Amino acid sequence: MKFSRITGTGSHLPPKRVTNAQFAEDLAARGIETSDTWIVERTGIHARHFAEPDVASSDLAVLAAREALASAGVQASEIDLIIVATSTPDMVFPSAACLVQQKLGVHGCAAFDVQAVCSGFVYALTVADSMIRTGSANKALVIGAEVFSRILDFNDRTTCVLFGDGAGAVVLEASDTPGILASELHADGRHVDILCVPGHVSGGKALGDPLLKMDGPAVFKLAVGVLEQVARSVLQKAGKTDADIDWLIPHQANIRIMQGTAKKLKLPMDKLIVTVDEHGNTSAASIPLALDAAVRSGKIKRGDTLMLEGVGGGFTWGAVLLDF
Ligand code: UT7
């Protein structure tokens, strides 16, 4: 029986770091009121990183990918599958994954994007795991990369303070012993309107409104419920219980959602990986960024059991349980 296992992790944050205080000052200059206190109390976010205008998702992705390859001891030429989870690709097409392949200087392997907004990394990891287990791939690069700063409405204080840019990556390789133990993906298209960018390109123009819209409280309410359900279902599939989880790595959107999920899973708060304070919500990049930060800080060690959970626009959600 073939399994898949994460053999390396990497990440990249653009250098420009914007604190809440700096953000509040910028918004105040345009007559929009917010504060460090409001942002910290409601979300747990202290700062986020923004990419420069000439930096695209594939640029961040390739830097994260190189780190993941180095940590796995794998050459780019050995990779036979590249999946990029992103909702902010460089172009309408080709995919960010094809651009990453080009920037890595390799060609020939399958490369495509997955679009599941903030659940994107969990979706991409599940697809890569399935392709490895069925023999379609042996060494995959799975990346989450976003430049959400491009789709933020900086006149809307209810959304613009929440998001940031960045990328995280893993190398997922075929293995005789299980790494990924179980996973599950869901979507409920009845809720397309609560988190969306309702614009599109037509006749050479961006039509509709190409900026992010979110009904925060509606997303919050749905997120708390589905994150507990999907974690329990994945644990059951793997024949495990809450007590088997060493680290919970939820999508980093809001510390209150993350703490609520940990509490429902009866996990102490020190088993929760938190990077939302420094990264903000980086959508599909948030889970691999958090994973890499925790691996590099020495928190997560080989053999630990990790629960990864995504939730976001679509409405989409999912979870992956794995032995690291
Ligand atoms: O990544 C995909 C998943 N996304 C999420 O998980 C996001 C889920 N939602 C959330 O995290 C939260 O709903 C938010 C952080 C977006 C908002 O927190 P909330 O506690 O639900 O606040 P709220 O939307 O109910 O707003 C409370 C008040 C409002 O004022 P009134 O109506 O009570 O007078 C808002 O206008 O806070 C006001 N407000 C702000 N005040 C200062 C909203 N944004 C701001 C702001 N600064 N930036």
Coordinates of C-alpha atoms and ligand atoms in Angstrom, one line a residue:
M1 CA 0.0 0.0 0.0
K2 CA 1.3 3.4 -1.0
F3 CA 1.0 6.5 1.2
S4 CA 2.2 10.1 1.0
R5 CA 4.3 11.9 3.5
I6 CA 5.5 15.5 3.9
T7 CA 9.3 15.5 3.6
G8 CA 10.0 19.2 3.6
T9 CA 8.4 22.6 4.3
G10 CA 9.1 26.1 3.3
S11 CA 7.6 29.6 3.3
H12 CA 8.1 33.2 2.2
L13 CA 6.7 36.5 3.5
P14 CA 7.2 39.7 1.5
P15 CA 9.5 42.0 3.5
K16 CA 7.1 44.9 3.9
R17 CA 5.5 44.4 7.4
V18 CA 2.6 46.7 8.3
T19 CA 1.6 46.9 11.9
N20 CA -2.0 47.7 13.1
A21 CA -0.8 51.1 14.3
Q22 CA 0.7 51.9 10.8
F23 CA -2.5 50.7 9.1
A24 CA -4.8 52.7 11.4
E25 CA -2.7 55.8 10.6
D26 CA -2.9 55.2 6.8
L27 CA -6.7 54.6 7.0
A28 CA -7.2 57.7 9.3
A29 CA -5.6 59.9 6.6
R30 CA -8.5 58.8 4.4
G31 CA -11.1 59.4 7.1
I32 CA -11.5 55.7 8.0
E33 CA -11.4 54.9 11.7
T34 CA -9.9 51.7 13.2
S35 CA -7.5 50.9 16.0
D36 CA -4.9 48.5 17.1
T37 CA -7.1 47.6 20.0
W38 CA -10.1 46.8 17.8
I39 CA -8.1 44.6 15.4
V40 CA -6.3 42.8 18.2
E41 CA -9.4 42.2 20.3
R42 CA -11.6 41.0 17.4
T43 CA -9.0 39.0 15.4
G44 CA -5.7 38.5 17.2
I45 CA -3.9 40.2 14.3
H46 CA -1.0 42.5 15.2
A47 CA 0.7 42.8 11.7
R48 CA 0.6 41.5 8.2
H49 CA 3.0 41.5 5.2
F50 CA 2.2 43.1 1.8
A51 CA 4.0 42.4 -1.4
E52 CA 5.4 45.2 -3.6
P53 CA 3.2 45.9 -6.7
D54 CA 5.6 44.0 -9.1
V55 CA 5.6 40.9 -7.0
A56 CA 3.0 38.2 -7.9
S57 CA 1.8 35.0 -6.2
S58 CA 4.1 32.8 -8.3
D59 CA 7.1 34.9 -7.1
L60 CA 6.2 34.2 -3.5
A61 CA 5.4 30.6 -4.3
V62 CA 8.7 29.8 -5.9
L63 CA 10.6 31.2 -2.9
A64 CA 8.6 29.0 -0.6
A65 CA 9.0 26.0 -2.9
R66 CA 12.8 26.4 -3.0
E67 CA 12.9 26.3 0.8
A68 CA 10.6 23.2 0.9
L69 CA 12.8 21.4 -1.7
A70 CA 16.0 22.2 0.2
S71 CA 14.4 21.0 3.5
A72 CA 13.3 17.8 1.8
G73 CA 16.7 17.3 0.0
V74 CA 14.9 17.0 -3.3
Q75 CA 15.9 18.6 -6.6
A76 CA 13.2 20.6 -8.6
S77 CA 13.9 18.2 -11.5
E78 CA 12.7 15.2 -9.4
I79 CA 9.2 16.8 -8.8
D80 CA 6.5 15.3 -11.0
L81 CA 3.5 17.3 -9.8
I82 CA 3.1 21.0 -8.9
I83 CA -0.2 22.2 -7.3
V84 CA -0.6 25.8 -6.3
A85 CA -3.6 26.8 -4.2
T86 CA -4.4 30.4 -4.9
S87 CA -7.3 32.8 -5.4
T88 CA -4.9 35.6 -6.5
P89 CA -3.1 34.0 -9.5
D90 CA -0.7 36.2 -11.5
M91 CA -2.9 35.9 -14.7
V92 CA -6.3 34.6 -15.8
F93 CA -4.1 31.9 -17.4
P94 CA -1.7 30.1 -17.5
S95 CA -1.9 28.8 -13.9
A96 CA 0.4 30.0 -11.2
A97 CA 1.6 26.4 -11.0
C98 CA 2.9 26.6 -14.6
L99 CA 4.6 29.9 -13.8
V100 CA 6.2 28.3 -10.7
Q101 CA 7.4 25.4 -12.9
Q102 CA 9.0 27.8 -15.3
K103 CA 10.7 29.8 -12.5
L104 CA 12.0 26.5 -11.0
G105 CA 13.6 25.8 -14.4
V106 CA 11.9 22.5 -14.9
H107 CA 9.3 21.2 -17.4
G108 CA 7.1 18.3 -18.3
C109 CA 5.5 17.5 -14.9
A110 CA 1.8 18.1 -14.3
A111 CA 1.1 21.6 -12.9
F112 CA -2.2 23.2 -12.1
D113 CA -3.9 25.5 -9.6
V114 CA -6.6 24.7 -7.1
Q115 CA -9.1 27.5 -6.3
A116 CA -10.9 26.9 -3.0
V117 CA -10.0 30.2 -1.4
C118 CA -8.9 29.8 2.3
S119 CA -9.5 26.0 2.1
G120 CA -7.2 25.9 -0.9
F121 CA -4.2 24.3 0.7
V122 CA -6.2 21.5 2.4
Y123 CA -7.9 20.8 -1.0
A124 CA -4.5 20.8 -2.8
L125 CA -2.9 18.5 -0.3
T126 CA -5.8 16.1 -0.5
V127 CA -5.6 16.0 -4.3
A128 CA -1.8 15.5 -4.2
D129 CA -2.2 12.7 -1.7
S130 CA -4.8 11.0 -3.9
M131 CA -2.5 11.3 -7.0
I132 CA 0.4 9.8 -5.1
R133 CA -1.6 7.0 -3.6
T134 CA -3.0 6.0 -7.0
G135 CA 0.5 6.1 -8.6
S136 CA 0.0 9.3 -10.8
A137 CA 2.8 11.1 -9.0
N138 CA 5.7 10.3 -6.6
K139 CA 7.1 13.7 -5.5
A140 CA 4.7 16.6 -5.4
L141 CA 5.2 20.3 -4.6
V142 CA 2.1 21.6 -2.9
I143 CA 2.0 25.3 -2.4
G144 CA -0.4 27.9 -1.0
A145 CA 0.4 31.4 -2.3
E146 CA -1.6 34.7 -2.2
V147 CA -1.3 38.4 -2.8
F148 CA -4.7 39.3 -1.2
S149 CA -3.5 42.9 -1.0
R150 CA -4.5 43.1 -4.7
I151 CA -8.2 42.4 -4.1
L152 CA -8.7 44.3 -0.8
D153 CA -11.0 47.3 -0.7
F154 CA -8.9 49.8 1.4
N155 CA -12.0 51.8 2.0
D156 CA -13.7 48.9 3.8
R157 CA -12.3 48.7 7.3
T158 CA -14.4 45.5 8.0
T159 CA -12.2 43.5 5.6
C160 CA -8.9 45.4 4.7
V161 CA -7.4 45.0 8.1
L162 CA -7.7 41.2 8.1
F163 CA -5.6 40.0 5.2
G164 CA -2.0 39.7 4.2
D165 CA 0.3 38.3 1.5
G166 CA 2.6 35.2 1.6
A167 CA 3.3 31.7 0.5
G168 CA 4.0 28.3 2.1
A169 CA 4.9 25.0 0.5
V170 CA 5.5 21.4 1.2
V171 CA 7.1 18.5 -0.6
L172 CA 4.8 15.5 -0.5
E173 CA 6.5 12.2 -1.4
A174 CA 5.3 8.6 -1.9
S175 CA 6.1 6.5 1.2
D176 CA 5.6 3.0 2.6
T177 CA 4.5 4.3 5.9
P178 CA 1.5 6.7 6.3
G179 CA 2.0 10.4 6.5
I180 CA -1.4 11.6 5.5
L181 CA -3.8 9.4 7.6
A182 CA -7.2 10.8 6.4
S183 CA -8.8 13.8 4.9
E184 CA -12.1 15.2 3.9
L185 CA -13.3 18.1 1.7
H186 CA -16.6 20.0 1.6
A187 CA -18.3 22.9 -0.1
D188 CA -21.7 24.5 0.2
G189 CA -22.4 26.8 -2.8
R190 CA -25.6 28.2 -1.1
H191 CA -23.2 30.6 0.7
V192 CA -21.3 32.0 -2.4
D193 CA -22.3 35.5 -1.4
I194 CA -20.9 35.7 2.1
L195 CA -17.3 35.8 1.0
C196 CA -16.6 36.7 -2.6
V197 CA -14.8 38.9 -5.2
P198 CA -17.7 39.4 -7.6
G199 CA -15.7 40.7 -10.5
H200 CA -14.6 39.1 -13.8
V201 CA -12.7 40.0 -16.9
S202 CA -14.7 40.6 -20.1
G203 CA -14.0 42.5 -23.3
G204 CA -10.6 43.6 -22.0
K205 CA -12.0 45.1 -18.8
A206 CA -12.6 44.1 -15.2
L207 CA -16.4 44.1 -14.8
G208 CA -18.4 43.8 -11.6
D209 CA -16.6 44.6 -8.5
P210 CA -13.1 43.0 -8.3
L211 CA -12.7 43.6 -4.6
L212 CA -13.2 41.3 -1.6
K213 CA -16.6 41.4 0.1
M214 CA -17.3 39.5 3.3
D215 CA -20.1 39.2 5.7
G216 CA -17.7 38.5 8.6
P217 CA -20.2 37.5 11.3
A218 CA -21.9 35.0 8.9
V219 CA -18.6 33.5 7.9
F220 CA -17.6 33.4 11.6
K221 CA -20.7 31.5 12.6
L222 CA -20.4 28.9 9.8
A223 CA -16.7 28.4 10.3
V224 CA -16.9 27.5 14.0
G225 CA -19.5 24.8 13.3
V226 CA -17.9 23.1 10.3
L227 CA -14.4 23.1 11.7
E228 CA -15.4 21.0 14.6
Q229 CA -17.6 18.6 12.5
V230 CA -14.9 18.0 9.9
A231 CA -12.1 17.5 12.4
R232 CA -14.2 14.9 14.2
S233 CA -15.1 13.1 11.0
V234 CA -11.5 12.9 9.9
L235 CA -10.4 11.6 13.3
Q236 CA -13.0 8.9 13.1
K237 CA -11.9 7.9 9.5
A238 CA -8.3 7.5 10.8
G239 CA -9.5 5.6 13.9
K240 CA -8.1 8.4 16.2
T241 CA -9.4 10.7 18.9
D242 CA -8.9 14.3 20.0
A243 CA -6.2 13.0 22.4
D244 CA -4.1 11.8 19.4
I245 CA -3.6 15.4 18.0
D246 CA -0.2 16.8 18.9
W247 CA -0.8 20.1 17.0
L248 CA -3.9 21.8 15.5
I249 CA -3.1 24.0 12.5
P250 CA -6.3 25.7 11.5
H251 CA -6.6 28.3 8.8
Q252 CA -5.3 31.5 10.3
A253 CA -8.2 33.9 10.0
N254 CA -9.2 34.9 13.5
I255 CA -7.8 33.8 16.8
R256 CA -11.3 33.6 18.3
I257 CA -12.4 31.0 15.7
M258 CA -9.2 29.1 16.2
Q259 CA -9.5 29.0 20.0
G260 CA -13.2 28.1 19.7
T261 CA -12.2 25.1 17.5
A262 CA -9.5 24.0 19.9
K263 CA -11.8 24.2 22.8
K264 CA -14.5 22.1 21.1
L265 CA -11.8 19.5 20.3
K266 CA -10.8 19.6 24.0
L267 CA -7.3 20.6 23.0
P268 CA -5.2 22.8 25.4
M269 CA -4.4 26.2 23.8
D270 CA -0.7 25.3 23.7
K271 CA -1.4 22.7 21.1
L272 CA -2.7 25.4 18.7
I273 CA -0.3 26.8 16.1
V274 CA -0.9 30.5 15.9
T275 CA 0.7 32.8 13.2
V276 CA -2.4 35.0 12.5
D277 CA -0.9 37.5 14.9
E278 CA 2.1 38.2 12.6
H279 CA 0.7 37.1 9.2
G280 CA -2.9 38.2 9.2
N281 CA -5.2 36.0 7.0
T282 CA -3.1 34.9 4.0
S283 CA -6.0 32.7 2.7
A284 CA -4.6 29.5 0.9
A285 CA -1.1 30.3 2.2
S286 CA -2.0 30.5 5.9
I287 CA -1.7 26.8 6.8
P288 CA 1.6 26.0 5.0
L289 CA 3.0 29.3 6.4
A290 CA 2.0 28.3 9.9
L291 CA 3.2 24.7 9.4
D292 CA 6.7 25.9 8.2
A293 CA 7.0 28.4 11.1
A294 CA 6.2 25.8 13.7
V295 CA 8.6 23.3 12.1
R296 CA 11.4 25.8 11.9
S297 CA 10.9 27.0 15.5
G298 CA 11.2 23.4 16.7
K299 CA 7.6 23.1 18.0
I300 CA 6.5 20.5 15.4
K301 CA 8.8 17.5 15.3
R302 CA 9.0 14.4 13.1
G303 CA 6.4 11.8 14.2
D304 CA 3.9 14.4 15.6
T305 CA 0.3 14.1 14.6
L306 CA -1.1 17.2 13.0
M307 CA -4.6 18.3 12.2
L308 CA -4.8 20.8 9.4
E309 CA -8.1 22.6 8.8
G310 CA -9.2 25.1 6.2
V311 CA -12.4 27.1 5.8
G312 CA -13.3 30.0 3.5
G313 CA -15.1 31.3 0.5
G314 CA -17.3 29.1 -1.6
F315 CA -18.3 28.2 1.2
T316 CA -15.5 25.6 1.4
W317 CA -13.9 23.6 4.3
G318 CA -11.9 20.5 4.9
A319 CA -9.3 18.9 7.1
V320 CA -6.2 16.6 6.8
L321 CA -4.9 14.5 9.6
L322 CA -1.2 13.5 9.2
D323 CA 1.8 12.0 10.9
F324 CA 4.6 14.5 10.2
Ligands
UT7_1 O1 -10.6 33.5 5.6 C1 -11.9 33.1 5.4 C2 -12.5 33.0 6.6 N1 -12.8 34.3 7.2 C3 -13.1 34.4 8.4 O2 -13.0 33.4 9.2 C4 -13.5 35.7 9.0 C5 -14.6 35.5 10.0 N2 -15.2 36.6 10.6 C6 -14.5 37.3 11.5 O3 -13.3 37.0 11.8 C7 -15.1 38.4 12.2 O4 -16.5 38.4 12.0 C8 -14.6 39.9 11.9 C9 -13.2 40.0 12.5 C10 -14.5 40.1 10.4 C11 -15.5 40.9 12.6 O5 -15.6 40.7 14.0 P1 -17.0 40.8 14.7 O6 -16.7 40.6 16.1 O7 -17.9 39.8 14.0 O8 -17.4 42.3 14.4 P2 -18.7 42.8 13.6 O9 -18.5 42.6 12.2 O10 -19.9 42.3 14.3 O11 -18.5 44.4 13.9 C12 -18.6 44.9 15.3 C13 -18.4 46.4 15.2 C14 -19.3 47.1 14.1 O12 -19.7 48.3 14.6 P3 -21.2 48.5 15.2 O13 -22.1 48.1 14.1 O14 -21.3 47.5 16.4 O15 -21.2 49.9 15.6 C15 -18.3 47.3 13.0 O16 -18.7 48.4 12.2 O17 -17.0 46.7 14.8 C16 -17.0 47.7 13.7 N3 -15.8 47.4 12.9 C17 -14.7 48.0 13.1 N4 -14.3 48.9 14.1 C18 -13.0 49.4 14.0 C19 -15.7 46.6 11.9 N5 -14.4 46.6 11.4 C20 -13.8 47.5 12.2 C21 -12.4 48.0 12.2 N6 -12.1 48.9 13.1 N7 -11.5 47.5 11.3

